[in-house]
mmCIF file of C-alpha atoms in Angstrom:
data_model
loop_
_atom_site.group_PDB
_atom_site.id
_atom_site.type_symbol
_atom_site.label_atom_id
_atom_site.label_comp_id
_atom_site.label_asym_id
_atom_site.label_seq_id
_atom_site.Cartn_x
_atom_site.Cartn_y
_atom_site.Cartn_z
ATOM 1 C CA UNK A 118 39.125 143.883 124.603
ATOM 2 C CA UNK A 119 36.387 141.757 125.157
ATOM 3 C CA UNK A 120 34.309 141.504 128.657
ATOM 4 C CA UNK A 121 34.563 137.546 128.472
ATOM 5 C CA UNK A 122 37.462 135.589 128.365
ATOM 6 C CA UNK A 123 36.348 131.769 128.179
ATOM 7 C CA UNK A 124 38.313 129.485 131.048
ATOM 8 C CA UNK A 125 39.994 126.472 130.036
ATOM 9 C CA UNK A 126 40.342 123.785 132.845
ATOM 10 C CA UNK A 127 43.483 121.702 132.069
ATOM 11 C CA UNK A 128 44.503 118.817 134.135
ATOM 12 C CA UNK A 129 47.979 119.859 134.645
ATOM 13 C CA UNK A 130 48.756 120.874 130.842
ATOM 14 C CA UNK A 131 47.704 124.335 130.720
ATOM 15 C CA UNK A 132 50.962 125.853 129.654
ATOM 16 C CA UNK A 133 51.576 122.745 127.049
ATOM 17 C CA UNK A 134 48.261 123.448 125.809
ATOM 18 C CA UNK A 135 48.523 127.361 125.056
ATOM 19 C CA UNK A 136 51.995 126.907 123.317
ATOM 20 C CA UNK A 137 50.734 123.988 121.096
ATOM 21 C CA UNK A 138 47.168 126.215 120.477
ATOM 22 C CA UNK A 139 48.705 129.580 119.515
ATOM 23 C CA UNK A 140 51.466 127.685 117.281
ATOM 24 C CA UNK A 141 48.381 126.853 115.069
ATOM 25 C CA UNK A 142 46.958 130.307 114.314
ATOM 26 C CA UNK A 143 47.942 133.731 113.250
ATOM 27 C CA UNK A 144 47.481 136.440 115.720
ATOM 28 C CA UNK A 145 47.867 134.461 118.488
ATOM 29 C CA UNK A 146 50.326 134.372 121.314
ATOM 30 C CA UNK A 147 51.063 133.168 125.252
ATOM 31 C CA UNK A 148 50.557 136.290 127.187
ATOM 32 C CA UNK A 149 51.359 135.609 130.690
ATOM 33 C CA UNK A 150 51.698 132.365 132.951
ATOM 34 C CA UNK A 151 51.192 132.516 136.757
ATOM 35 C CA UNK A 152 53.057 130.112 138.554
ATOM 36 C CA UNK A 153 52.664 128.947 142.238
ATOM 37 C CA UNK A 154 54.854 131.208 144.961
ATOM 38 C CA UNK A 155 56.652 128.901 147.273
ATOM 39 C CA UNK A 156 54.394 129.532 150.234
ATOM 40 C CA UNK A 157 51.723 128.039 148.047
ATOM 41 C CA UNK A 158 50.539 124.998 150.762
ATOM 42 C CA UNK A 159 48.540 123.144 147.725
ATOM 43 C CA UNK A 160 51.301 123.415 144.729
ATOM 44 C CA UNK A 161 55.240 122.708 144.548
ATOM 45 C CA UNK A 162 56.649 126.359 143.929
ATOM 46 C CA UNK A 163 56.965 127.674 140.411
ATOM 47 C CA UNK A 164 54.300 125.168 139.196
ATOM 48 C CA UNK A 165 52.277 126.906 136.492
ATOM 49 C CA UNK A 166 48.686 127.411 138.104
ATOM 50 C CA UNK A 167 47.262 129.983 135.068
ATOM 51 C CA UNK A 168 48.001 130.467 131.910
ATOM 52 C CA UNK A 169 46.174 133.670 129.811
ATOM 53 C CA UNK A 170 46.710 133.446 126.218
ATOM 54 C CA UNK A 171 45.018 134.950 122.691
ATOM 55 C CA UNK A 172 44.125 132.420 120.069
ATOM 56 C CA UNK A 173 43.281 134.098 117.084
ATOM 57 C CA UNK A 174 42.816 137.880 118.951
ATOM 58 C CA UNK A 175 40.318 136.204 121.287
ATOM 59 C CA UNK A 176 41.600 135.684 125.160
ATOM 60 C CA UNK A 177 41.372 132.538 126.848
ATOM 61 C CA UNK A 178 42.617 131.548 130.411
ATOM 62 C CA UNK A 179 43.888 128.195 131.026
ATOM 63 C CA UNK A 180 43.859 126.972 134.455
ATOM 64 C CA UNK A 181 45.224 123.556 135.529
ATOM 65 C CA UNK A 182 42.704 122.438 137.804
ATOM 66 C CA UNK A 183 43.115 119.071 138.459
ATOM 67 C CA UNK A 184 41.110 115.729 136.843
ATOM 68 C CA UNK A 185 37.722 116.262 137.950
ATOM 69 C CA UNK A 186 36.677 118.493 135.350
ATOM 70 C CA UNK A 187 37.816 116.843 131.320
ATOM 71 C CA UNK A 188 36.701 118.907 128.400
ATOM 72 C CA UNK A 189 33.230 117.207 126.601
ATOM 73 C CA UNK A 190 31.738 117.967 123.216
ATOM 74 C CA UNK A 191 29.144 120.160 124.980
ATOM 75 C CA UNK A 192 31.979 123.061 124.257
ATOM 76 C CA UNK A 193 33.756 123.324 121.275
ATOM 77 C CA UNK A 194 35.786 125.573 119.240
ATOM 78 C CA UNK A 195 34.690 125.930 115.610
ATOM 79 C CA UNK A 196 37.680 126.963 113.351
ATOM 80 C CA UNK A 197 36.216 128.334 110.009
ATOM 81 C CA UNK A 198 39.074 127.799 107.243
ATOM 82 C CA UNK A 199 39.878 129.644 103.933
ATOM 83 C CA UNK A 200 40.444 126.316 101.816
ATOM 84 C CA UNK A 201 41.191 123.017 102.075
ATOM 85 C CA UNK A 202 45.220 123.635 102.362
ATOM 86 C CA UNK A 203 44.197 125.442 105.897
ATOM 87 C CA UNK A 204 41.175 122.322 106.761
ATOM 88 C CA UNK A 205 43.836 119.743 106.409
ATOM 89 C CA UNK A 206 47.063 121.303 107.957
ATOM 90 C CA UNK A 207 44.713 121.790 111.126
ATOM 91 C CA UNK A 208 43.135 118.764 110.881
ATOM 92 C CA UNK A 209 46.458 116.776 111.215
ATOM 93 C CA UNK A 210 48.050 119.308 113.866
ATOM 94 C CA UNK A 211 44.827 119.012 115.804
ATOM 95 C CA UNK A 212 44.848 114.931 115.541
ATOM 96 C CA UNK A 213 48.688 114.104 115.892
ATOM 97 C CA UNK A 214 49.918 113.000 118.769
ATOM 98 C CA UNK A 215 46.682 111.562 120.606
ATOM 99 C CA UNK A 216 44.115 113.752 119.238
ATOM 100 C CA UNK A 217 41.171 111.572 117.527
ATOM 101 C CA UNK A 218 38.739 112.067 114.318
ATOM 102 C CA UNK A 219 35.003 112.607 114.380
ATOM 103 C CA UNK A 220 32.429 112.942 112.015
ATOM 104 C CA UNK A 221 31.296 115.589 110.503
ATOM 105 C CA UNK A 222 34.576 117.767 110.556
ATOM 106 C CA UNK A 223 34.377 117.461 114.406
ATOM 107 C CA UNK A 224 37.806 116.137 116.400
ATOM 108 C CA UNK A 225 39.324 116.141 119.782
ATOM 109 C CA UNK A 226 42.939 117.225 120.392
ATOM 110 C CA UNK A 227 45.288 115.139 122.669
ATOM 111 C CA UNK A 228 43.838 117.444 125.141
ATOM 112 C CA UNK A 229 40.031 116.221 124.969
ATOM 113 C CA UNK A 230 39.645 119.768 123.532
ATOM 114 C CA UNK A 231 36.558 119.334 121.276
ATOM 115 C CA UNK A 232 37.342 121.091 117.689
ATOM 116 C CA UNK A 233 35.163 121.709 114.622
ATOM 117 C CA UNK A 234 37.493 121.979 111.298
ATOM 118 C CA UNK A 235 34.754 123.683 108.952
ATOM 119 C CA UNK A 236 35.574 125.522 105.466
ATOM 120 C CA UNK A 237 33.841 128.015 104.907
ATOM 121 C CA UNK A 238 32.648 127.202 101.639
ATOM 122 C CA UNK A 239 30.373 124.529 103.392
ATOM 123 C CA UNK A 240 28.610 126.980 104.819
ATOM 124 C CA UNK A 241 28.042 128.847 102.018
ATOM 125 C CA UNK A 242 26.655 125.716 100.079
ATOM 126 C CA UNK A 243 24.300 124.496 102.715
ATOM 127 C CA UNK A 244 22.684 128.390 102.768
ATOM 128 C CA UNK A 245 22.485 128.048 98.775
ATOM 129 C CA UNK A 246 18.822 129.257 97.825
ATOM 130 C CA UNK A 247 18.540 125.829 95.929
ATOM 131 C CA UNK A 248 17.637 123.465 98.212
ATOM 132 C CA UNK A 249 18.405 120.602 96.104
ATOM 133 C CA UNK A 250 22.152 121.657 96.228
ATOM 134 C CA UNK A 251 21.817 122.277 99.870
ATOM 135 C CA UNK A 252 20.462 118.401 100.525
ATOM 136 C CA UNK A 253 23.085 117.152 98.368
ATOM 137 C CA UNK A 254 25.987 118.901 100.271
ATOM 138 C CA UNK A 255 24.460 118.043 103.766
ATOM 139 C CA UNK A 256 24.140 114.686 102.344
ATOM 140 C CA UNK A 257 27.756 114.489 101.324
ATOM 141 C CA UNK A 258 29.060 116.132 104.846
ATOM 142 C CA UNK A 259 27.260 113.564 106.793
ATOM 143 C CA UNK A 260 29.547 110.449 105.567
ATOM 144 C CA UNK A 261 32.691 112.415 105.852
ATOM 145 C CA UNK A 262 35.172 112.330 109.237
ATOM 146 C CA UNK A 263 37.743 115.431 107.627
ATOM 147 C CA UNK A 264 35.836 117.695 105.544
ATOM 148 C CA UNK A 265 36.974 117.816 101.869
ATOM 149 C CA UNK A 266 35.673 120.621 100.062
ATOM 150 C CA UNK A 267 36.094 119.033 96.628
ATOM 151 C CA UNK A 268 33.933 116.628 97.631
ATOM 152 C CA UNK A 269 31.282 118.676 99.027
ATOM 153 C CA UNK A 270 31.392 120.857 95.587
ATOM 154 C CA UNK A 271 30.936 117.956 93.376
ATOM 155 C CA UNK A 272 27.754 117.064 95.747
ATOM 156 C CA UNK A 273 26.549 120.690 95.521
ATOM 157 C CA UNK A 274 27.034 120.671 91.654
ATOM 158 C CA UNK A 275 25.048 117.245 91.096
ATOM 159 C CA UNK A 276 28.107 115.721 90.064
ATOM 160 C CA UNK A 277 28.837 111.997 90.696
ATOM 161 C CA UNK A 278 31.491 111.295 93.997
#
C-alpha cells in the first residue's frame, strides 16, 4: 500500500467521477464512499462527502468540496497505453460527454480532470539514440491533438506523412 494517496477535489461529482474512472481501467475499483450522517449541519444526510477508490492499483480519494477549487493542467494523470486500440478507446471515453481535446495527446474529461493519452511507443522513439529519428517524431507529435502511433512511426522511419 502506498504512503500517499493523491486527493481529488470534486465539485459535487466525486462518486460520478470514481465510477466513470475505474470503468476505464483494469484493476481498478470504488472502494468505499462516506456519506454525510444526518446530524451533519453543512450537508443534507446521506450526501456522498468522500469517495476512496483504486485506479489502476493506485488509491485516490475523491472529496466533493465545493467550486472553489476546479482541477488545472498543473496536475495531470499520464495514462501510458499498449497500442493505438487502447490510445483511442481512452481517448474517446475520456472526451465524450463534455470532455475536450488538446494537443499533444493531452485532454480534459467532463470533469476538468487534465489527462495525458501517451503510447508508449512514443516514448521509446523520442529516447532513440538517433537523434534525427527523435526530431522527426517530436516533430510529428507536436501537430497532433490524439496521438496516432502510425503516424509517429512513419516520422521516426523518414517516411513521408
Amino acid at each position: 500500500m502506498s504512503k500517499i494517496t493523491p486527493n481529488l477535489w470534486f465539485d459535487g461529482k466525486a462518486e460520478e467521477a470514481a465510477n466513470f474512472y475505474v470503468s476505464l481501467l483494469p484493476d481498478s475499483r470504488v472502494d468505499n464512499v462516506w456519506r454525510s450522517p444526518a446530524d451533519n449541519p453543512s450537508t443534507p444526510a446521506g450526501a456522498v462527502l468522500l469517495v476512496d477508490f483504486t485506479l489502476a492499483g493506485q488509491r485516490f480519494t475523491g472529496i466533493n468540496g465545493g467550486p472553489q477549487f476546479p482541477f488545472t493542467e498543473a496536475i495531470s494523470f499520464v495514462i501510458d497505453c499498449d497500442d493505438q486500440a487502447e490510445v483511442d478507446r481512452l481517448w474517446n471515453a475520456l472526451t465524450d460527454s463534455g470532455g475536450s481535446a488538446g494537443r499533444c495527446g493531452w485532454l480534459k474529461d467532463r470533469y476538468g480532470m487534465s489527462w495525458q493519452v501517451i503510447p508508449r511507443q512514443l516514448g521509446e522513439m523520442l529516447s532513440d539514440p538517433d537523434p534525427e529519428r527523435a526530431r522527426r517524431t517530436m516533430e510529428a507529435m507536436l501537430t497532433m491533438s490524439k496521438i496516432d502511433v502510425a503516424a509517429l512511426r512513419r516520422a521516426f522511419d523518414g517516411e513521408p506523412g
